[in-house]
mmCIF file of C-alpha atoms and ligand atoms in Angstrom:
data_model
loop_
_atom_site.group_PDB
_atom_site.id
_atom_site.type_symbol
_atom_site.label_atom_id
_atom_site.label_comp_id
_atom_site.label_asym_id
_atom_site.label_seq_id
_atom_site.Cartn_x
_atom_site.Cartn_y
_atom_site.Cartn_z
ATOM 1 C CA MET A 26 44.351 47.903 -22.488
ATOM 2 C CA PRO A 27 41.101 49.739 -21.715
ATOM 3 C CA GLY A 28 38.100 48.892 -23.760
ATOM 4 C CA ALA A 29 36.269 51.005 -26.298
ATOM 5 C CA ILE A 30 34.378 52.567 -23.386
ATOM 6 C CA TYR A 31 36.203 52.924 -20.134
ATOM 7 C CA ALA A 32 35.301 54.869 -16.992
ATOM 8 C CA GLU A 33 36.903 55.063 -13.648
ATOM 9 C CA GLY A 34 35.338 56.539 -10.453
ATOM 10 C CA LEU A 35 32.708 58.676 -12.085
ATOM 11 C CA VAL A 36 30.906 60.927 -9.629
ATOM 12 C CA LYS A 37 28.186 63.357 -10.494
ATOM 13 C CA THR A 38 25.935 65.125 -8.026
ATOM 14 C CA PHE A 39 22.919 67.292 -8.654
ATOM 15 C CA GLY A 40 22.381 69.207 -5.358
ATOM 16 C CA ASP A 41 21.889 66.541 -2.759
ATOM 17 C CA VAL A 42 21.483 63.756 -5.276
ATOM 18 C CA ARG A 43 24.522 61.635 -6.083
ATOM 19 C CA ALA A 44 23.418 60.563 -9.521
ATOM 20 C CA LEU A 45 26.775 58.780 -10.066
ATOM 21 C CA ASP A 46 28.585 57.594 -6.932
ATOM 22 C CA GLY A 47 31.762 56.153 -8.138
ATOM 23 C CA VAL A 48 31.056 54.249 -11.370
ATOM 24 C CA ASP A 49 33.677 52.053 -13.097
ATOM 25 C CA LEU A 50 33.005 50.621 -16.490
ATOM 26 C CA ASP A 51 35.035 48.740 -19.134
ATOM 27 C CA VAL A 52 33.490 47.716 -22.383
ATOM 28 C CA PRO A 53 35.735 45.642 -24.726
ATOM 29 C CA GLU A 54 35.660 46.648 -28.386
ATOM 30 C CA GLY A 55 32.867 44.976 -30.341
ATOM 31 C CA THR A 56 30.812 43.987 -27.280
ATOM 32 C CA VAL A 57 27.610 45.164 -25.764
ATOM 33 C CA LEU A 58 27.377 46.344 -22.208
ATOM 34 C CA GLY A 59 23.874 46.481 -20.699
ATOM 35 C CA LEU A 60 23.528 49.086 -17.939
ATOM 36 C CA LEU A 61 20.514 47.803 -16.025
ATOM 37 C CA GLY A 62 18.781 49.721 -13.362
ATOM 38 C CA PRO A 63 15.456 51.188 -12.177
ATOM 39 C CA ASN A 64 14.249 54.725 -12.731
ATOM 40 C CA GLY A 65 16.613 57.204 -11.210
ATOM 41 C CA ALA A 66 19.549 54.807 -10.839
ATOM 42 C CA GLY A 67 21.843 57.048 -12.791
ATOM 43 C CA LYS A 68 21.900 55.448 -16.232
ATOM 44 C CA THR A 69 21.144 58.521 -18.274
ATOM 45 C CA THR A 70 23.623 60.524 -16.246
ATOM 46 C CA ALA A 71 26.350 57.970 -17.046
ATOM 47 C CA VAL A 72 25.471 58.091 -20.755
ATOM 48 C CA ARG A 73 25.536 61.872 -20.707
ATOM 49 C CA VAL A 74 28.982 61.953 -19.073
ATOM 50 C CA LEU A 75 30.372 59.328 -21.553
ATOM 51 C CA THR A 76 28.922 61.218 -24.522
ATOM 52 C CA THR A 77 30.409 64.500 -23.356
ATOM 53 C CA LEU A 78 27.100 66.221 -22.718
ATOM 54 C CA ILE A 79 27.854 66.866 -19.077
ATOM 55 C CA ARG A 80 31.102 66.835 -17.056
ATOM 56 C CA PRO A 81 31.495 64.561 -14.050
ATOM 57 C CA ASP A 82 32.514 66.091 -10.676
ATOM 58 C CA SER A 83 35.337 63.603 -10.532
ATOM 59 C CA GLY A 84 36.610 60.480 -12.238
ATOM 60 C CA ARG A 85 37.700 59.955 -15.775
ATOM 61 C CA ALA A 86 36.410 58.336 -18.941
ATOM 62 C CA VAL A 87 37.976 57.204 -22.267
ATOM 63 C CA VAL A 88 35.701 56.515 -25.209
ATOM 64 C CA ALA A 89 37.062 55.216 -28.573
ATOM 65 C CA GLY A 90 40.618 55.786 -27.253
ATOM 66 C CA THR A 91 40.080 59.488 -26.371
ATOM 67 C CA ASP A 92 39.734 61.123 -23.015
ATOM 68 C CA VAL A 93 36.157 62.494 -22.702
ATOM 69 C CA LEU A 94 37.140 65.509 -20.649
ATOM 70 C CA GLU A 95 40.304 66.436 -22.486
ATOM 71 C CA HIS A 96 39.042 66.066 -26.100
ATOM 72 C CA PRO A 97 35.256 66.063 -26.100
ATOM 73 C CA ASP A 98 35.070 67.148 -29.768
ATOM 74 C CA GLU A 99 37.138 64.229 -30.834
ATOM 75 C CA VAL A 100 35.009 61.818 -28.829
ATOM 76 C CA ARG A 101 31.867 63.225 -30.472
ATOM 77 C CA ARG A 102 33.172 62.380 -33.885
ATOM 78 C CA SER A 103 33.462 58.680 -32.814
ATOM 79 C CA ILE A 104 30.138 58.117 -31.171
ATOM 80 C CA GLY A 105 26.440 57.941 -31.901
ATOM 81 C CA LEU A 106 23.774 58.554 -29.354
ATOM 82 C CA SER A 107 20.203 57.301 -29.552
ATOM 83 C CA GLY A 108 17.943 58.476 -26.773
ATOM 84 C CA GLN A 109 14.965 57.237 -24.880
ATOM 85 C CA PHE A 110 13.029 60.105 -26.414
ATOM 86 C CA ALA A 111 13.112 60.233 -30.164
ATOM 87 C CA ALA A 112 15.218 63.280 -31.150
ATOM 88 C CA VAL A 113 13.847 63.673 -34.575
ATOM 89 C CA ASP A 114 12.402 66.765 -36.160
ATOM 90 C CA GLU A 115 8.607 66.209 -36.307
ATOM 91 C CA TYR A 116 8.130 68.444 -39.325
ATOM 92 C CA LEU A 117 10.753 66.968 -41.555
ATOM 93 C CA THR A 118 10.283 63.685 -43.364
ATOM 94 C CA GLY A 119 12.273 60.657 -42.423
ATOM 95 C CA ARG A 120 14.508 61.170 -45.399
ATOM 96 C CA GLU A 121 15.040 64.856 -44.635
ATOM 97 C CA ASN A 122 15.873 64.041 -41.006
ATOM 98 C CA LEU A 123 18.612 61.668 -41.954
ATOM 99 C CA ARG A 124 20.057 64.034 -44.651
ATOM 100 C CA MET A 125 20.085 66.840 -42.220
ATOM 101 C CA VAL A 126 22.131 64.756 -39.735
ATOM 102 C CA GLY A 127 24.540 63.862 -42.558
ATOM 103 C CA ARG A 128 24.963 67.553 -43.316
ATOM 104 C CA LEU A 129 25.584 68.233 -39.650
ATOM 105 C CA TYR A 130 28.473 65.735 -39.898
ATOM 106 C CA GLN A 131 29.679 67.653 -42.931
ATOM 107 C CA MET A 132 29.021 64.906 -45.356
ATOM 108 C CA ARG A 133 28.662 66.051 -48.996
ATOM 109 C CA ALA A 134 25.023 66.288 -50.175
ATOM 110 C CA GLY A 135 25.433 63.206 -52.449
ATOM 111 C CA ALA A 136 26.953 61.113 -49.710
ATOM 112 C CA ALA A 137 24.336 62.219 -47.129
ATOM 113 C CA LYS A 138 21.558 61.337 -49.593
ATOM 114 C CA ALA A 139 23.003 57.835 -50.296
ATOM 115 C CA ARG A 140 23.542 57.192 -46.584
ATOM 116 C CA ALA A 141 19.954 58.262 -45.820
ATOM 117 C CA ASP A 142 18.631 55.989 -48.456
ATOM 118 C CA GLU A 143 20.663 53.092 -47.226
ATOM 119 C CA LEU A 144 19.540 53.605 -43.581
ATOM 120 C CA LEU A 145 15.881 54.017 -44.544
ATOM 121 C CA GLU A 146 16.022 50.681 -46.264
ATOM 122 C CA ARG A 147 17.818 48.915 -43.408
ATOM 123 C CA PHE A 148 15.436 50.245 -40.830
ATOM 124 C CA HIS A 149 12.375 49.352 -42.806
ATOM 125 C CA LEU A 150 11.377 52.946 -43.290
ATOM 126 C CA ALA A 151 11.717 53.245 -47.055
ATOM 127 C CA ASP A 152 8.017 53.273 -47.594
ATOM 128 C CA ALA A 153 7.516 56.030 -45.097
ATOM 129 C CA ALA A 154 10.605 57.993 -46.062
ATOM 130 C CA ASP A 155 8.741 60.949 -47.556
ATOM 131 C CA ARG A 156 6.195 61.339 -44.806
ATOM 132 C CA GLN A 157 6.631 63.822 -41.948
ATOM 133 C CA ALA A 158 8.080 62.124 -38.865
ATOM 134 C CA ARG A 159 5.023 63.340 -36.855
ATOM 135 C CA THR A 160 2.911 60.841 -38.728
ATOM 136 C CA TYR A 161 5.134 57.963 -37.650
ATOM 137 C CA SER A 162 4.277 55.415 -34.979
ATOM 138 C CA GLY A 163 6.384 55.151 -31.833
ATOM 139 C CA GLY A 164 8.280 52.264 -33.170
ATOM 140 C CA MET A 165 9.006 54.018 -36.475
ATOM 141 C CA ARG A 166 10.240 57.080 -34.645
ATOM 142 C CA ARG A 167 12.547 54.982 -32.534
ATOM 143 C CA ARG A 168 13.979 53.386 -35.714
ATOM 144 C CA LEU A 169 14.462 56.786 -37.268
ATOM 145 C CA ASP A 170 16.181 58.096 -34.191
ATOM 146 C CA LEU A 171 18.524 55.074 -34.224
ATOM 147 C CA ALA A 172 19.221 55.512 -37.924
ATOM 148 C CA ALA A 173 20.003 59.191 -37.289
ATOM 149 C CA ALA A 174 22.562 58.118 -34.662
ATOM 150 C CA LEU A 175 24.141 55.832 -37.253
ATOM 151 C CA VAL A 176 24.521 58.209 -40.132
ATOM 152 C CA ALA A 177 28.209 58.794 -39.552
ATOM 153 C CA SER A 178 28.912 55.034 -38.916
ATOM 154 C CA PRO A 179 30.268 55.575 -35.459
ATOM 155 C CA PRO A 180 32.366 52.756 -34.026
ATOM 156 C CA VAL A 181 30.921 53.354 -30.565
ATOM 157 C CA MET A 182 27.135 53.675 -29.854
ATOM 158 C CA PHE A 183 25.200 54.648 -26.908
ATOM 159 C CA MET A 184 21.506 53.826 -26.599
ATOM 160 C CA ASP A 185 19.578 55.170 -23.634
ATOM 161 C CA GLU A 186 16.506 52.968 -23.049
ATOM 162 C CA PRO A 187 15.978 52.430 -26.762
ATOM 163 C CA THR A 188 12.830 50.348 -26.368
ATOM 164 C CA THR A 189 11.157 51.838 -23.298
ATOM 165 C CA GLY A 190 7.523 52.357 -24.071
ATOM 166 C CA LEU A 191 7.563 50.331 -27.220
ATOM 167 C CA ASP A 192 5.074 47.456 -27.710
ATOM 168 C CA PRO A 193 6.529 43.921 -27.746
ATOM 169 C CA ARG A 194 6.537 43.648 -31.507
ATOM 170 C CA ASN A 195 8.364 46.937 -32.129
ATOM 171 C CA ARG A 196 10.811 45.971 -29.342
ATOM 172 C CA GLN A 197 11.574 42.692 -30.987
ATOM 173 C CA GLU A 198 12.156 44.476 -34.265
ATOM 174 C CA LEU A 199 14.532 46.941 -32.784
ATOM 175 C CA TRP A 200 16.458 44.125 -31.042
ATOM 176 C CA GLY A 201 16.944 42.548 -34.406
ATOM 177 C CA VAL A 202 18.347 45.815 -35.765
ATOM 178 C CA VAL A 203 20.683 46.223 -32.750
ATOM 179 C CA GLU A 204 21.928 42.659 -33.243
ATOM 180 C CA GLU A 205 22.825 43.414 -36.856
ATOM 181 C CA LEU A 206 24.658 46.459 -35.742
ATOM 182 C CA VAL A 207 26.698 44.586 -33.188
ATOM 183 C CA ALA A 208 27.407 41.832 -35.641
ATOM 184 C CA GLY A 209 29.039 44.519 -37.788
ATOM 185 C CA GLY A 210 31.568 45.220 -35.007
ATOM 186 C CA THR A 211 30.013 48.237 -33.256
ATOM 187 C CA THR A 212 30.687 48.622 -29.526
ATOM 188 C CA LEU A 213 27.461 49.407 -27.722
ATOM 189 C CA LEU A 214 26.516 50.614 -24.316
ATOM 190 C CA LEU A 215 22.815 50.187 -23.790
ATOM 191 C CA THR A 216 20.746 51.254 -20.788
ATOM 192 C CA THR A 217 17.618 49.474 -20.050
ATOM 193 C CA GLN A 218 14.976 48.768 -17.433
ATOM 194 C CA TYR A 219 14.020 45.569 -19.283
ATOM 195 C CA LEU A 220 15.744 42.499 -17.967
ATOM 196 C CA GLU A 221 14.865 40.437 -21.059
ATOM 197 C CA GLU A 222 16.488 43.135 -23.188
ATOM 198 C CA ALA A 223 19.820 43.042 -21.272
ATOM 199 C CA ASP A 224 19.548 39.166 -21.332
ATOM 200 C CA ARG A 225 19.168 39.069 -25.060
ATOM 201 C CA LEU A 226 21.467 41.805 -26.206
ATOM 202 C CA ALA A 227 24.209 42.348 -23.652
ATOM 203 C CA HIS A 228 27.463 40.357 -23.384
ATOM 204 C CA ASP A 229 28.059 41.937 -20.018
ATOM 205 C CA ILE A 230 25.622 43.463 -17.564
ATOM 206 C CA CYS A 231 26.243 46.092 -14.870
ATOM 207 C CA VAL A 232 23.294 46.425 -12.440
ATOM 208 C CA VAL A 233 23.179 49.993 -11.182
ATOM 209 C CA ASP A 234 21.120 51.410 -8.342
ATOM 210 C CA HIS A 235 21.569 54.794 -6.524
ATOM 211 C CA GLY A 236 24.515 55.755 -8.819
ATOM 212 C CA ARG A 237 26.554 52.654 -7.987
ATOM 213 C CA VAL A 238 27.305 49.434 -9.902
ATOM 214 C CA ILE A 239 25.933 46.815 -7.442
ATOM 215 C CA ALA A 240 26.716 43.772 -9.541
ATOM 216 C CA ARG A 241 28.381 42.945 -12.816
ATOM 217 C CA GLY A 242 28.896 39.859 -14.936
ATOM 218 C CA THR A 243 27.248 37.924 -17.752
ATOM 219 C CA SER A 244 23.638 37.153 -17.493
ATOM 220 C CA ASP A 245 24.463 33.593 -16.473
ATOM 221 C CA GLN A 246 26.981 34.676 -13.899
ATOM 222 C CA LEU A 247 24.416 36.969 -12.323
ATOM 223 C CA LYS A 248 21.815 34.225 -12.302
ATOM 224 C CA ASP A 249 24.235 31.797 -10.759
ATOM 225 C CA ARG A 250 25.048 34.264 -8.053
ATOM 226 C CA THR A 251 21.486 34.778 -7.195
ATOM 227 C CA GLY A 252 20.982 31.212 -6.388
ATOM 228 C CA GLY A 253 20.248 27.749 -7.759
ATOM 229 C CA GLU A 254 17.163 26.202 -9.099
ATOM 230 C CA ARG A 255 13.689 26.468 -7.663
ATOM 231 C CA VAL A 256 10.460 24.710 -7.911
ATOM 232 C CA GLU A 257 7.493 26.738 -9.096
ATOM 233 C CA VAL A 258 3.950 25.565 -8.658
ATOM 234 C CA VAL A 259 0.672 26.985 -9.827
ATOM 235 C CA VAL A 260 -2.240 25.498 -7.858
ATOM 236 C CA HIS A 261 -5.707 25.399 -9.399
ATOM 237 C CA GLU A 262 -7.689 26.734 -6.513
ATOM 238 C CA PRO A 263 -6.837 29.808 -4.438
ATOM 239 C CA GLU A 264 -8.040 27.944 -1.289
ATOM 240 C CA MET A 265 -5.174 25.416 -1.701
ATOM 241 C CA ILE A 266 -2.410 27.994 -1.644
ATOM 242 C CA ASP A 267 -1.889 27.606 2.074
ATOM 243 C CA ASP A 268 -1.650 23.810 2.058
ATOM 244 C CA ALA A 269 0.559 23.870 -0.968
ATOM 245 C CA ARG A 270 2.808 26.278 0.985
ATOM 246 C CA ASP A 271 3.120 23.781 3.810
ATOM 247 C CA VAL A 272 4.221 21.119 1.363
ATOM 248 C CA LEU A 273 6.767 23.178 -0.461
ATOM 249 C CA ALA A 274 8.221 24.403 2.853
ATOM 250 C CA ARG A 275 9.477 20.852 3.434
ATOM 251 C CA TYR A 276 11.693 21.105 0.394
ATOM 252 C CA GLY A 277 13.221 24.497 0.827
ATOM 253 C CA VAL A 278 17.034 24.378 0.581
ATOM 254 C CA ALA A 279 17.652 26.490 3.691
ATOM 255 C CA GLY A 280 15.300 24.571 6.019
ATOM 256 C CA ALA A 281 13.641 27.851 6.908
ATOM 257 C CA GLY A 282 10.096 26.565 6.472
ATOM 258 C CA ARG A 283 7.213 28.570 5.226
ATOM 259 C CA GLY A 284 9.176 31.748 5.094
ATOM 260 C CA GLU A 285 11.227 30.356 2.255
ATOM 261 C CA VAL A 286 8.208 29.859 0.050
ATOM 262 C CA SER A 287 7.240 32.935 -1.878
ATOM 263 C CA VAL A 288 3.608 33.256 -2.899
ATOM 264 C CA GLU A 289 2.004 35.349 -5.644
ATOM 265 C CA GLU A 290 -1.646 35.312 -4.718
ATOM 266 C CA HIS A 291 -3.204 36.592 -7.921
ATOM 267 C CA THR A 292 -1.492 33.941 -10.140
ATOM 268 C CA ARG A 293 -1.679 31.253 -7.462
ATOM 269 C CA LYS A 294 2.068 30.685 -7.915
ATOM 270 C CA LEU A 295 4.303 29.405 -5.216
ATOM 271 C CA THR A 296 8.084 29.297 -5.491
ATOM 272 C CA VAL A 297 10.744 27.698 -3.302
ATOM 273 C CA PRO A 298 14.558 27.380 -3.818
ATOM 274 C CA VAL A 299 15.606 23.704 -3.904
ATOM 275 C CA THR A 300 18.397 21.332 -4.646
ATOM 276 C CA GLY A 301 17.733 17.863 -6.003
ATOM 277 C CA GLY A 302 16.576 18.402 -9.552
ATOM 278 C CA ALA A 303 13.921 16.567 -11.440
ATOM 279 C CA LYS A 304 13.684 13.678 -8.982
ATOM 280 C CA LEU A 305 12.488 16.130 -6.473
ATOM 281 C CA LEU A 306 9.599 17.282 -8.697
ATOM 282 C CA ALA A 307 8.056 13.799 -8.566
ATOM 283 C CA GLU A 308 8.096 13.915 -4.789
ATOM 284 C CA VAL A 309 6.592 17.392 -4.623
ATOM 285 C CA ILE A 310 3.781 16.322 -7.014
ATOM 286 C CA ARG A 311 3.069 13.270 -4.903
ATOM 287 C CA ASP A 312 2.932 15.324 -1.729
ATOM 288 C CA LEU A 313 0.649 17.969 -3.243
ATOM 289 C CA ASP A 314 -1.601 15.275 -4.446
ATOM 290 C CA ALA A 315 -1.725 13.828 -0.954
ATOM 291 C CA VAL A 316 -3.083 17.059 0.406
ATOM 292 C CA GLY A 317 -5.581 17.396 -2.428
ATOM 293 C CA ALA A 318 -4.022 20.317 -4.178
ATOM 294 C CA GLU A 319 -4.708 20.258 -7.872
ATOM 295 C CA ILE A 320 -1.811 21.519 -9.941
ATOM 296 C CA ASP A 321 -2.150 23.754 -13.040
ATOM 297 C CA ASP A 322 1.619 23.948 -13.657
ATOM 298 C CA ILE A 323 4.771 22.818 -12.037
ATOM 299 C CA GLY A 324 8.353 23.234 -13.071
ATOM 300 C CA LEU A 325 11.945 23.418 -12.106
ATOM 301 C CA ARG A 326 13.510 26.653 -13.172
ATOM 302 C CA ARG A 327 16.709 28.639 -12.904
ATOM 303 C CA PRO A 328 16.636 32.251 -11.598
ATOM 304 C CA THR A 329 15.720 34.799 -14.209
ATOM 305 C CA LEU A 330 17.306 38.257 -14.406
ATOM 306 C CA ASP A 331 14.186 39.418 -12.712
ATOM 307 C CA ASP A 332 15.036 37.351 -9.703
ATOM 308 C CA VAL A 333 18.590 38.762 -9.846
ATOM 309 C CA PHE A 334 17.300 42.259 -9.928
ATOM 310 C CA ILE A 335 14.882 41.728 -6.977
ATOM 311 C CA SER A 336 17.419 40.014 -4.901
ATOM 312 C CA LEU A 337 20.002 42.794 -5.587
ATOM 313 C CA THR A 338 17.775 45.883 -5.276
ATOM 314 C CA GLY A 339 15.002 44.607 -3.053
ATOM 315 C CA HIS A 340 12.421 45.692 -5.643
ATOM 316 C CA ALA A 341 11.210 44.715 -9.095
ATOM 317 C CA ALA A 342 12.318 46.695 -12.076
ATOM 318 C CA ASP A 343 10.061 49.741 -12.678
ATOM 319 C CA ARG A 344 8.587 49.811 -16.110
ATOM 320 C CA VAL A 345 6.929 52.329 -18.376
ATOM 321 C CA GLU A 346 4.717 50.409 -20.690
ATOM 322 C CA GLU A 347 2.559 52.890 -22.518
ATOM 323 C CA GLU A 348 3.715 54.088 -25.851
ATOM 324 C CA GLY A 349 4.131 57.838 -25.876
ATOM 325 C CA GLU A 350 3.285 58.051 -22.230
ATOM 326 C CA ARG A 351 6.050 60.571 -21.616
ATOM 327 C CA GLU A 352 6.737 63.762 -23.450
ATOM 328 C CA PRO A 353 10.178 64.354 -24.946
ATOM 329 C CA ALA A 354 12.483 65.752 -22.324
ATOM 330 C CA ALA A 355 13.039 69.461 -22.611
ATOM 331 C CA GLY A 356 16.422 70.082 -24.164
ATOM 332 C CA GLY A 357 16.791 66.531 -25.423
ATOM 333 C CA ARG A 358 16.884 67.692 -29.039
ATOM 334 C CA LYS A 359 19.328 70.465 -28.355
ATOM 335 C CA ASN A 360 21.632 68.063 -26.569
ATOM 336 C CA ARG A 361 21.542 65.674 -29.447
ATOM 337 C CA LYS A 362 22.536 68.368 -31.816
ATOM 338 C CA GLU A 363 25.409 69.266 -29.601
ATOM 339 C CA ALA A 364 26.420 65.619 -29.675
ATOM 340 C CA VAL A 365 26.596 65.483 -33.444
ATOM 341 C CA LYS A 366 28.396 68.762 -33.909
HETATM 342 N N1 ADP B 403 19.733 67.692 -14.502
HETATM 343 C C1 ADP B 403 19.439 67.144 -13.308
HETATM 344 N N2 ADP B 403 19.121 67.889 -12.231
HETATM 345 C C2 ADP B 403 18.791 67.382 -11.052
HETATM 346 N N3 ADP B 403 18.776 66.087 -10.843
HETATM 347 C C3 ADP B 403 19.072 65.232 -11.787
HETATM 348 C C4 ADP B 403 19.374 65.685 -13.136
HETATM 349 N N4 ADP B 403 19.602 64.668 -13.931
HETATM 350 C C5 ADP B 403 19.382 63.612 -13.112
HETATM 351 N N5 ADP B 403 19.049 63.901 -11.890
HETATM 352 C C6 ADP B 403 18.747 62.952 -10.736
HETATM 353 O O1 ADP B 403 19.879 62.051 -10.713
HETATM 354 C C7 ADP B 403 19.356 60.727 -10.436
HETATM 355 C C8 ADP B 403 19.775 59.856 -11.634
HETATM 356 O O2 ADP B 403 19.054 60.269 -12.755
HETATM 357 P P1 ADP B 403 19.162 59.489 -14.162
HETATM 358 O O3 ADP B 403 20.637 59.428 -14.508
HETATM 359 O O4 ADP B 403 18.352 60.210 -15.118
HETATM 360 O O5 ADP B 403 18.591 58.031 -13.801
HETATM 361 P P2 ADP B 403 18.079 56.921 -14.815
HETATM 362 O O6 ADP B 403 18.397 57.322 -16.227
HETATM 363 O O7 ADP B 403 18.667 55.677 -14.399
HETATM 364 O O8 ADP B 403 16.558 56.859 -14.620
HETATM 365 C C9 ADP B 403 17.895 60.926 -10.264
HETATM 366 O O9 ADP B 403 17.666 61.030 -8.884
HETATM 367 C C10 ADP B 403 17.554 62.216 -10.985
HETATM 368 O O10 ADP B 403 16.460 62.781 -10.394
HETATM 369 MG MG1 MG B 404 17.220 57.591 -17.927
#
């Protein structure tokens, strides 16, 4: 049986760009799928197709048991969409925003009011409920946007880069809210550029690049596939990097010498894939000592999702760190309204 979100062979082109190039997805009910990929990978396009905002050129999708192309209106009633760019009305208060969404869903005034109050409480916005949204911080806006997507208690949620641009504290707080939501049984498709976000929230991860799913599995499965353990050393003096590299090259698992040791000059960190575990560490320490390389830090570690990503895509994940760095996308608000109709 297909999951709560199911897609098969989705293709979507914009001129010469194949934003989606044959994407298959299957998200079991009550689980979280993390769609992980760099800028321009096709994440938003996938979300827009699955939430009925655009039609694919080919392929099919079923969300909450309903075919997205055949019965878009019915799909819209079963989903919530929370965007990368807060889709709130700046000049309404938090409370008014949520009531308005309730009314868009044709809730009775009393029910819309009660639901708004409940969500304001749950998203720690009660104190700010009667202030215009334009006075909110980035984190508060994001929480209000998420609350708005949840007004109608949809069984299936889509979140497009929900924490991009948030500072670490706000990101942590939003993760907590998402975890509560999922504990309540909601199926969630989340797009992100943040590996730690996928690691923490997603049961399954699809890594996308250039409109294709290039890897899928749990976070652990992806890490295992990327390779085994590695020794990481931070030397005290920049001058010792070269000697340390010679030492580590002897321990590389592939016997490929210096080429196997990766070096991050500015942090004085050297990394080499190994087998042999903790026993090996003692030998490495002894050898580094023998060449006079003082060690600030040494450890054995498994690949992170960052390593997975780099090994799959050949580049590190792009990130947008500054809060409010980007303006809301033109049309984002309109699309949201279409989605809640
Ligand atoms: N409306 C559009 N018109 C033209 N090109 C688009 C449009 N939407 C997306 N694209 C292009 O499709 C590709 C995938 O975009 P997108 O799905 O937004 O990626 P992501 O969300 O992963 O950053 C990009 O190359 C982007 O420039
Ligand atoms: Mg996007």
